[in-house]
mmCIF file of C-alpha atoms in Angstrom:
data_model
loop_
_atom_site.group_PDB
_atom_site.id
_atom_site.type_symbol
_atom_site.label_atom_id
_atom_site.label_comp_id
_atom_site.label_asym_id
_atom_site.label_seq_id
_atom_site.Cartn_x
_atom_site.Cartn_y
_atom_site.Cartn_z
ATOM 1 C CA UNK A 3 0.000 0.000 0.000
ATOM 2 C CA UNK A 4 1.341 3.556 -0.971
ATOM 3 C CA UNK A 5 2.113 5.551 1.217
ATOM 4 C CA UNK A 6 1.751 9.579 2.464
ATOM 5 C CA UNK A 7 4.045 12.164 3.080
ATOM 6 C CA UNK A 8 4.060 15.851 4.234
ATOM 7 C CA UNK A 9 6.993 17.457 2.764
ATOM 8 C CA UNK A 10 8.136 20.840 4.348
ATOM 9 C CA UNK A 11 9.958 22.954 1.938
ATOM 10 C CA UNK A 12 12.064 25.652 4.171
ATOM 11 C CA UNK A 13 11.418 29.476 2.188
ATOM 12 C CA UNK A 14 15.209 29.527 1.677
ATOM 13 C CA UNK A 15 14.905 26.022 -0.385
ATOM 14 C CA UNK A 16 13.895 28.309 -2.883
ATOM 15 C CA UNK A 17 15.941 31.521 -2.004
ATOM 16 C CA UNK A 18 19.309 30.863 -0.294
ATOM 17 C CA UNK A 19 21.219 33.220 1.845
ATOM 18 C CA UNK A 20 23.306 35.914 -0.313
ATOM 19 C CA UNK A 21 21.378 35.585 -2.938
ATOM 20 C CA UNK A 22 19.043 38.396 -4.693
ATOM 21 C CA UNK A 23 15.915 36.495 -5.214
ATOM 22 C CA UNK A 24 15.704 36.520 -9.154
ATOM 23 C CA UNK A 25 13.183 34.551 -10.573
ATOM 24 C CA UNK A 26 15.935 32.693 -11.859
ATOM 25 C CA UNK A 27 17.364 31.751 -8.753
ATOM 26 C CA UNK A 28 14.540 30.492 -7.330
ATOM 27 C CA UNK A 29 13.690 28.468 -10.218
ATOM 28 C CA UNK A 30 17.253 26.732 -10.181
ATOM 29 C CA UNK A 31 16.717 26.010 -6.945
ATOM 30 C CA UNK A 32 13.687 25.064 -6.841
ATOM 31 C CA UNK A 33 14.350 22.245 -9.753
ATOM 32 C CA UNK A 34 16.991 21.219 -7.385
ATOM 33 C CA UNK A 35 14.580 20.853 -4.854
ATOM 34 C CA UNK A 36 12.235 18.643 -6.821
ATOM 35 C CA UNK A 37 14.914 16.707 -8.258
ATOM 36 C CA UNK A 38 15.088 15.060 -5.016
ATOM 37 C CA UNK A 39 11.946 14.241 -4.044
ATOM 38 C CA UNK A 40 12.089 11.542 -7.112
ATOM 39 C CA UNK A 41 13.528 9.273 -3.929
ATOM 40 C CA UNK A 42 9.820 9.733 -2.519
ATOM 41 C CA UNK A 43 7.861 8.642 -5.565
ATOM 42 C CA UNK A 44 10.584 5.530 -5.905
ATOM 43 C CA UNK A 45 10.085 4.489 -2.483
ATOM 44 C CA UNK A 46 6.224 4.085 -3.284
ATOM 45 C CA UNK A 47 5.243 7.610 -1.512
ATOM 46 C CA UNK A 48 2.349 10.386 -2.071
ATOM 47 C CA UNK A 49 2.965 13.379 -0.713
ATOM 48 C CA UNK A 50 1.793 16.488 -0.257
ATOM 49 C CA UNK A 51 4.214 19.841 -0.140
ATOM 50 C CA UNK A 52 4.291 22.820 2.166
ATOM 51 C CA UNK A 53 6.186 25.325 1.852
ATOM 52 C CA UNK A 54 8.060 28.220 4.007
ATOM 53 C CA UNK A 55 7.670 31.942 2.404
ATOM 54 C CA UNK A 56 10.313 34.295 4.895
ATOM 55 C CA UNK A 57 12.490 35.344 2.200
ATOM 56 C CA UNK A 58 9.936 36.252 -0.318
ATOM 57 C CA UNK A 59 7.063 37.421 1.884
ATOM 58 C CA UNK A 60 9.634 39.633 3.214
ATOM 59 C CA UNK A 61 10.507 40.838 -0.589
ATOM 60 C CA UNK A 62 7.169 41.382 -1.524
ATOM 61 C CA UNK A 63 6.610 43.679 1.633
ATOM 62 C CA UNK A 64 9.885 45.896 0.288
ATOM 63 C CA UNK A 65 8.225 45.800 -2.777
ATOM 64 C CA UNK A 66 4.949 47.235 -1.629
ATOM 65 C CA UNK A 67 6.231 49.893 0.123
ATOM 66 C CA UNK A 68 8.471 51.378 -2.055
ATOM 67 C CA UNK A 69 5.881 51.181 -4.856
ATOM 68 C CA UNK A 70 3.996 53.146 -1.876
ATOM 69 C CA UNK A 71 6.715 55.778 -1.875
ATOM 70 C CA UNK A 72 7.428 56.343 -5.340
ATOM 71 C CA UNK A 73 4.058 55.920 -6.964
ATOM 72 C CA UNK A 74 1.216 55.808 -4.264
ATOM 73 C CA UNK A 75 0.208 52.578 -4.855
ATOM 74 C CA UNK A 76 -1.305 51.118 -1.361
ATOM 75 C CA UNK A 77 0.478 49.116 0.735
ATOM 76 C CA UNK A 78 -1.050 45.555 0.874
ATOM 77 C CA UNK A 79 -1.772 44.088 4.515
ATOM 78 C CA UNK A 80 0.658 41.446 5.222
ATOM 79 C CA UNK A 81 -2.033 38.159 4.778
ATOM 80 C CA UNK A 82 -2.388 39.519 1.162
ATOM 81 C CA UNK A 83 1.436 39.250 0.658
ATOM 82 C CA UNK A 84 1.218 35.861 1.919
ATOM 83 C CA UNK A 85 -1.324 35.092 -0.474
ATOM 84 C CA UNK A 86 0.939 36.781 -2.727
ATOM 85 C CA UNK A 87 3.725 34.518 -2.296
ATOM 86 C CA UNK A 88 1.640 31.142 -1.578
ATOM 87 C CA UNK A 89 1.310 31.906 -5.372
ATOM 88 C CA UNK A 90 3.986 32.405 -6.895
ATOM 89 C CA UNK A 91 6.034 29.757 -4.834
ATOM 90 C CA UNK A 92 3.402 26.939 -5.615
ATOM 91 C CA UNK A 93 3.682 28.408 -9.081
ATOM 92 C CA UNK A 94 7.676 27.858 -9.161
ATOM 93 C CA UNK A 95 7.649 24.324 -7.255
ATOM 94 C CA UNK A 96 4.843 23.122 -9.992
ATOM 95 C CA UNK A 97 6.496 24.224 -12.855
ATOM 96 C CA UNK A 98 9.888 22.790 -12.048
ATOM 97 C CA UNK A 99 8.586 19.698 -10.626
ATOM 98 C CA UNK A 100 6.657 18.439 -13.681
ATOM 99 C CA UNK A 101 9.976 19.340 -15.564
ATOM 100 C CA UNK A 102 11.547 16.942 -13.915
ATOM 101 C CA UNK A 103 8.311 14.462 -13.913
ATOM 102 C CA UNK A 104 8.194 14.430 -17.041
ATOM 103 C CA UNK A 105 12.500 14.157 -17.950
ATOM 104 C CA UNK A 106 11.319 10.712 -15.772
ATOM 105 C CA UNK A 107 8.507 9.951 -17.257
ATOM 106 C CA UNK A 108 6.461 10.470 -14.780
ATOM 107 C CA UNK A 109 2.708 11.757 -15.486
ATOM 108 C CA UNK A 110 1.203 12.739 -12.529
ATOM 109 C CA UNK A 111 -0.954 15.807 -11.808
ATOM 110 C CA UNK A 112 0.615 18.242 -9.342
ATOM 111 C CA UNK A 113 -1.906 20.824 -7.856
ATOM 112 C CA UNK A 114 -1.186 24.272 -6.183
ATOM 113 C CA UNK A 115 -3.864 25.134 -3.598
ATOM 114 C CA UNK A 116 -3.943 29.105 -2.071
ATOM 115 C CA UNK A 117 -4.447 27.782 1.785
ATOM 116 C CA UNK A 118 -5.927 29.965 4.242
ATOM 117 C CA UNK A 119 -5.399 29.188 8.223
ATOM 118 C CA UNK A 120 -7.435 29.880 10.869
ATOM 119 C CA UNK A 121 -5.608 31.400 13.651
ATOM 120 C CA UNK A 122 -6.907 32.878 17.773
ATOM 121 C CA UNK A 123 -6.914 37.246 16.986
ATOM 122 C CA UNK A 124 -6.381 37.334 20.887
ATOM 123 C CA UNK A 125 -2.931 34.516 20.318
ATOM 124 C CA UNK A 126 0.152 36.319 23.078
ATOM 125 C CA UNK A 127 1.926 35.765 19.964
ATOM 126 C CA UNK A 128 0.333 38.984 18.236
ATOM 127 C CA UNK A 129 2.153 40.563 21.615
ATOM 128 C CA UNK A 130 5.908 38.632 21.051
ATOM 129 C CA UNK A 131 6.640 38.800 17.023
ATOM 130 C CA UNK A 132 9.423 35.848 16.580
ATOM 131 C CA UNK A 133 8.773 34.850 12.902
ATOM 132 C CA UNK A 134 11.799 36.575 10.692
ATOM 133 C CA UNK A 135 10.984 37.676 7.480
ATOM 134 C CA UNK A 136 12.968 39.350 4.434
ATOM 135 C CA UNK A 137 16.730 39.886 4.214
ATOM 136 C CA UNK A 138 19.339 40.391 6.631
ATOM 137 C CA UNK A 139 20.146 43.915 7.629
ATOM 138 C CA UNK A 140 23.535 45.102 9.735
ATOM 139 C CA UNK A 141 22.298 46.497 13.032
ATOM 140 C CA UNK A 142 23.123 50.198 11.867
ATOM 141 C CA UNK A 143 20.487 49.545 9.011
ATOM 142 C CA UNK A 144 18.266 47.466 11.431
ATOM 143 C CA UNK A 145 17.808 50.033 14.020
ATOM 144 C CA UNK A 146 17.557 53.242 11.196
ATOM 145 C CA UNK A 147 14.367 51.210 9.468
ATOM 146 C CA UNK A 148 12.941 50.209 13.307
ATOM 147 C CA UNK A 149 13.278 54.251 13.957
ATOM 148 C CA UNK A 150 11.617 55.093 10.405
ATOM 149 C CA UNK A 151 8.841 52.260 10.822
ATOM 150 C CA UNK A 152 8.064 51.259 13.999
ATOM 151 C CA UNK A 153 9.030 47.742 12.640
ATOM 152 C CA UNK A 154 10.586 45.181 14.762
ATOM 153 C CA UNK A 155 14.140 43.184 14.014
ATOM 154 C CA UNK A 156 16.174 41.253 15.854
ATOM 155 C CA UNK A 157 19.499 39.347 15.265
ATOM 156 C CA UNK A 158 19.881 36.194 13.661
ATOM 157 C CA UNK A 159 20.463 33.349 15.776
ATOM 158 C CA UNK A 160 23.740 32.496 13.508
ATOM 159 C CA UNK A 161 25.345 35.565 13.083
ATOM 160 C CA UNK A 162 24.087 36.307 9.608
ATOM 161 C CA UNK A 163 22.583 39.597 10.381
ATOM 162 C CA UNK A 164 19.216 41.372 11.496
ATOM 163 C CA UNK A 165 15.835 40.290 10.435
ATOM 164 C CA UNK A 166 12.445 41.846 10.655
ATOM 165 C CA UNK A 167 10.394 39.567 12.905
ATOM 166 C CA UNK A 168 6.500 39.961 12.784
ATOM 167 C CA UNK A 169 3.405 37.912 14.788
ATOM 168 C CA UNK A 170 3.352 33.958 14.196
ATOM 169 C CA UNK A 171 -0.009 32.686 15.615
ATOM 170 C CA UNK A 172 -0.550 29.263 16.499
ATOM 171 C CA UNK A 173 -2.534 27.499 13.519
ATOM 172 C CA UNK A 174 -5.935 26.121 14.858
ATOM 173 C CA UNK A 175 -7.999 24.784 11.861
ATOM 174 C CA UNK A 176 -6.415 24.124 7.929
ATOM 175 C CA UNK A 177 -9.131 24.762 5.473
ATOM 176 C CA UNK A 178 -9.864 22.342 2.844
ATOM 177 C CA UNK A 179 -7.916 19.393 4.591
ATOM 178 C CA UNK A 180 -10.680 17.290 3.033
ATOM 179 C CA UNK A 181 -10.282 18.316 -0.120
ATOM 180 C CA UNK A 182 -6.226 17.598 -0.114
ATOM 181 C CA UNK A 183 -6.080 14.307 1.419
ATOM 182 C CA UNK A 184 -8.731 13.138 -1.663
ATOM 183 C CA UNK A 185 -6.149 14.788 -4.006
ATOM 184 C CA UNK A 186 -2.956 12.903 -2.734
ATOM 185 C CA UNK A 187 -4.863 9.698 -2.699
ATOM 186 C CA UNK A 188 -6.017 10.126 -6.393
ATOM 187 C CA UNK A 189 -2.132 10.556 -7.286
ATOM 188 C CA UNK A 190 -2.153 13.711 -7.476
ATOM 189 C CA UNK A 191 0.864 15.632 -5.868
ATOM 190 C CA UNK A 192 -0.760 18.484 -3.772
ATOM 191 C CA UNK A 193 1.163 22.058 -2.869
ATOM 192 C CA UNK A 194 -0.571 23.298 0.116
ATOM 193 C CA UNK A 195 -0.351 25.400 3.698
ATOM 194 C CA UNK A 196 2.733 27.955 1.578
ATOM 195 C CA UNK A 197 4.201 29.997 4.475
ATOM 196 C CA UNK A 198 2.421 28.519 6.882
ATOM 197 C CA UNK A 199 -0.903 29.678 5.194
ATOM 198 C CA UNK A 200 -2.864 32.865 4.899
ATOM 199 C CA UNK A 201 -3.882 33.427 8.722
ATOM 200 C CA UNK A 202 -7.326 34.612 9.167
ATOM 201 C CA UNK A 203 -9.723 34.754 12.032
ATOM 202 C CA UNK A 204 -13.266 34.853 12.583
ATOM 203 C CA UNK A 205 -14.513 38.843 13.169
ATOM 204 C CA UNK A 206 -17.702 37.534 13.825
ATOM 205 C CA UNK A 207 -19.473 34.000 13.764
ATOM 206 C CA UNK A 208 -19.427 33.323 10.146
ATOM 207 C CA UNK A 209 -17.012 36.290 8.976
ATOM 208 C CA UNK A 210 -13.433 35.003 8.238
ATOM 209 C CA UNK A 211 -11.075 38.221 8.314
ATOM 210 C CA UNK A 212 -7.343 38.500 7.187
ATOM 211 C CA UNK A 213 -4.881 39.377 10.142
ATOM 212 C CA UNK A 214 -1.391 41.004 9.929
ATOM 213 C CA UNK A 215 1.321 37.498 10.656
ATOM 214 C CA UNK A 216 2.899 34.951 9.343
ATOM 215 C CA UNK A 217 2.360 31.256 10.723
ATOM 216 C CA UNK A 218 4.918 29.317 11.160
ATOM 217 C CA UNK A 219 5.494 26.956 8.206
ATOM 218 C CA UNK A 220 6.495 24.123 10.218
ATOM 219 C CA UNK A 221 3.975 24.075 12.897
ATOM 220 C CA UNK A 222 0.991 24.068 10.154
ATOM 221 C CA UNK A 223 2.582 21.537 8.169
ATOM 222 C CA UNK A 224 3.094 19.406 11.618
ATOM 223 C CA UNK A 225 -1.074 20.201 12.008
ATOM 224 C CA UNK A 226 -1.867 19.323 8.208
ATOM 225 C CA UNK A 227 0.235 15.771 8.729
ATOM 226 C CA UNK A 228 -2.010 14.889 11.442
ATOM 227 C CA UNK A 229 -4.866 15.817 10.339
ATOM 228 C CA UNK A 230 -4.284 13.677 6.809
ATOM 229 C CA UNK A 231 -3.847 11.122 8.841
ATOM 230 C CA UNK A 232 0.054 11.152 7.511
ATOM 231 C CA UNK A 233 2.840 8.247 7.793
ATOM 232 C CA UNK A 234 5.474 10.122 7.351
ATOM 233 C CA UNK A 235 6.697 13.821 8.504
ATOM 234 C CA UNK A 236 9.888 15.720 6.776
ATOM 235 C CA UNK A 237 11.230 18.745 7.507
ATOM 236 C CA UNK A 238 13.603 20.289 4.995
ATOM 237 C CA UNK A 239 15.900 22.797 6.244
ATOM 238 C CA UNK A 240 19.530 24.009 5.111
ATOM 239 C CA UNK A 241 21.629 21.567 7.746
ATOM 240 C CA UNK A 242 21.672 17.953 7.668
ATOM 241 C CA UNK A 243 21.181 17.076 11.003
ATOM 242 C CA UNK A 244 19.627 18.650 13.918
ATOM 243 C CA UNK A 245 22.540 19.848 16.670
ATOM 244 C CA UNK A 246 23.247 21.042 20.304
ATOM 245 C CA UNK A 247 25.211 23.393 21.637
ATOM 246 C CA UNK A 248 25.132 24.761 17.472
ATOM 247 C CA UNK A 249 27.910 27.152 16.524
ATOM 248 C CA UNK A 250 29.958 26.006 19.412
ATOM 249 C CA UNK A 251 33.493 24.082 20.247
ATOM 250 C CA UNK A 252 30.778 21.578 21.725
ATOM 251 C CA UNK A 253 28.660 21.759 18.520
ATOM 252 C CA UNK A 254 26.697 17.809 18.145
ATOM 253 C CA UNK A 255 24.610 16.254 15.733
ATOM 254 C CA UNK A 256 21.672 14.296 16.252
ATOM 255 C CA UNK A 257 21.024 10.907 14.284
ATOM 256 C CA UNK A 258 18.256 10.214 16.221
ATOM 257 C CA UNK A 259 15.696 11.096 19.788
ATOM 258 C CA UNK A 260 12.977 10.709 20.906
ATOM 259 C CA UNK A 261 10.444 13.058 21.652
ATOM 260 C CA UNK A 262 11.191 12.842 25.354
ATOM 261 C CA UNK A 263 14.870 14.171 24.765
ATOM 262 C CA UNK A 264 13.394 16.623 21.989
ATOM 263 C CA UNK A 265 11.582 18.325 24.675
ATOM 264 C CA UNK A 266 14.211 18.524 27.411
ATOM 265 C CA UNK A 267 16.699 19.721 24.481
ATOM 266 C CA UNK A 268 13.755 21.978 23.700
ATOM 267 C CA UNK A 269 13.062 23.363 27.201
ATOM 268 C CA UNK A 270 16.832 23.805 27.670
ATOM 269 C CA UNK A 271 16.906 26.475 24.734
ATOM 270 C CA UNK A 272 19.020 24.509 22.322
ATOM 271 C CA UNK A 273 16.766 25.284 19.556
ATOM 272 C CA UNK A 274 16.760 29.079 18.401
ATOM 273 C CA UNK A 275 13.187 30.136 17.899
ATOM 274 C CA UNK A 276 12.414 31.247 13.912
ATOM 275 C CA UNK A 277 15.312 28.626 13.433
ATOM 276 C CA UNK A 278 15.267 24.905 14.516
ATOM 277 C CA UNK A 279 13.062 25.863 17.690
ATOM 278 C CA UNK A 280 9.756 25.447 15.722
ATOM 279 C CA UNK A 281 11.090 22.656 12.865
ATOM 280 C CA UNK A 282 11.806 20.457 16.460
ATOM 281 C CA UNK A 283 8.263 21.579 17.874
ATOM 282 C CA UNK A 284 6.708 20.506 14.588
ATOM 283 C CA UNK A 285 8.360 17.438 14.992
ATOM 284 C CA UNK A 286 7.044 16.655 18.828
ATOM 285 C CA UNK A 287 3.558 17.637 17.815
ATOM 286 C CA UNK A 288 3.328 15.416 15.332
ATOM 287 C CA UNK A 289 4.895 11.602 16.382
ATOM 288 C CA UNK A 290 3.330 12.766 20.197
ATOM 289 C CA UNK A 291 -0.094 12.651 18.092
ATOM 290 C CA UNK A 292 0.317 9.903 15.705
ATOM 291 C CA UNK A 293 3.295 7.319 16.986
ATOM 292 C CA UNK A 294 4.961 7.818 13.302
ATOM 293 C CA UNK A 295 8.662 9.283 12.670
ATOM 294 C CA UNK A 296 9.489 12.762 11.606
ATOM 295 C CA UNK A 297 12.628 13.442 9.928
ATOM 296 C CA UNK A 298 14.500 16.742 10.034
ATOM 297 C CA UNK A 299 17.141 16.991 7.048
ATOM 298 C CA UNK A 300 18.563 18.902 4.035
ATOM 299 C CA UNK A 301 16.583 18.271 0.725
ATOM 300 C CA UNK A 302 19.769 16.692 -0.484
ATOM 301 C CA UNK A 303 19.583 13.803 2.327
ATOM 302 C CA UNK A 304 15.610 13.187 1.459
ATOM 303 C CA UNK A 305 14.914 9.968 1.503
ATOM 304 C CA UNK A 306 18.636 8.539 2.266
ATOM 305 C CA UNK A 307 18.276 5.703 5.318
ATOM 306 C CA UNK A 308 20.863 7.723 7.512
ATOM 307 C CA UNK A 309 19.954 11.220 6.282
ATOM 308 C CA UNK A 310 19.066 13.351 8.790
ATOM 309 C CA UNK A 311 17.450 13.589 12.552
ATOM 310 C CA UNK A 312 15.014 11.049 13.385
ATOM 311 C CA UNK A 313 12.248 11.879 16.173
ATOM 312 C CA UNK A 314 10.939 8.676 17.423
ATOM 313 C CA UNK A 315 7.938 8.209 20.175
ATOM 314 C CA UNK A 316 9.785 5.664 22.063
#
């Protein structure tokens, strides 16, 4: 029997650190990206893909406001840049992926789906923005665009500069869940929950509302898993291996724990949050509710038998 997979694409799978976000860039990567998941489909897998969005949400927000400096053109709230990018990304991942179907002759369908979220309006996270989003700044830069727009940065857990952090509700509900699992059964490959999803809230009863944030990619994807009922969870990140004590003399990686010592390494702080603190949450949340590995990895160690950080239950 065949089967599932949720697939978490990190946002810098698609744009990497230095780079200037080109189309082409993304697209190169991105075909790398796909290339790999071949060793899903060979080892009798469907899957569906998430997908993070930091980088480019972060883009599109630059974007947006200087096209609201130089030309007047409104500024778009930051759920409609999400939307924004859960487009284009699903747009780049499908494209490149049913290149390289195809090259393998592979016919499958592969279908992007614009996810919204449901999220709490009154979540403490709305209070503590964590979620980093955009490019790095030097601190000099940092603090002169905090000054100019009230916005909120803080440094990068390794070194690599300062990042504009904004509000990353907890995901509650995943629309259309029903609709997806039907999809990846019928052999379809399904793109779904990009950056986390477009949060949104109900203003009333039977309103649904946008809501300025960004979810965490991870933790929805860790939600959609469970709720697909999935066997499998990966987590695709730009390190092999999960470590402790990172960027230290006493720097170790992790072949495999279970969720028991995830937690205590996770209480102890050895997981940066809007790093590996949420990719090792994700990972608890879902083999606590199901029983079933999750795997934390690069996309080049996807599907290898020793790639990666196993979480186990026992």
């Amino acid at each position: 029997m065949e089967k599932l997979a949720v697939v978490a694409f990190g946002g810098n799978a698609l744009l990497k650190s230095g780079e200037k976000g080109t189309i082409g860039e993304q697209e190169k990567n991105a075909r790398v990206a796909c290339e790999n998941l071949l060793k899903l489909l060979k080892n009798d897998y469907n899957f569906v893909i998430t997908h993070g969005n930091g980088p480019q949400v972060g883009n599109i927000l630059l974007a947006n406001s200087a096209g609201n400096k130089v030309h007047g053109i409104p500024d778009m709230p930051l759920d409609v840049a999400v939307a924004y990018s859960q487009g284009f990304i699903g747009y780049l991942i499908e494209q490149q992926l049913r290149n390289v179907l195809r090259e393998n002759d592979i016919f499958m369908d592969i279908i992007s789906i614009i996810t919204q979220v449901i999220v709490n309006k009154q979540d403490p996270a709305f209070q503590n923005p964590t979620k980093p989003v955009g490019p790095y700044y030097s601190k000099e830069d940092a603090e002169l665009i905090m000054k100019e727009t009230g916005s909120i940065f803080k440094e990068d857990s390794r070194g690599r500069g300062w990042r504009k952090v904004v509000a990353s509700p907890r995901p509650l509900i995943i629309n259309n869940t029903n609709a997806i699992l039907k999809l990846v059964r019928a052999h379809n490959i399904v793109i779904a929950v990009g950056g986390g999803g477009i949060p949104v809230y109900y203003k009333n009863h039977d309103d649904l509302e946008g809501i300025d944030a960004v979810i965490d990619k991870d933790l929805a994807s860790s939600l959609l898993a469970r709720q697909i009922n999935a066997d499998k969870f990966f987590i695709l990140t730009d390190v092999p291996k999960v470590c402790i004590n990172y960027n230290t003399p006493q720097e170790q990686s992790i072949d495999r724990m279970n969720i028991n010592e995830a937690q205590q390494y996770f209480d102890e702080g050895q997981f940066a949050p809007g790093s590996m603190g949420p990719k090792v949450k994700a990972a608890i949340q879902f083999v606590e509710s199901t029983g079933k590995d999750a795997i934390i990895t690069s996309i080049e160690r996807l599907g290898i038998d020793d790639g990666g950080t196993r979480i186990t239950f026992a």
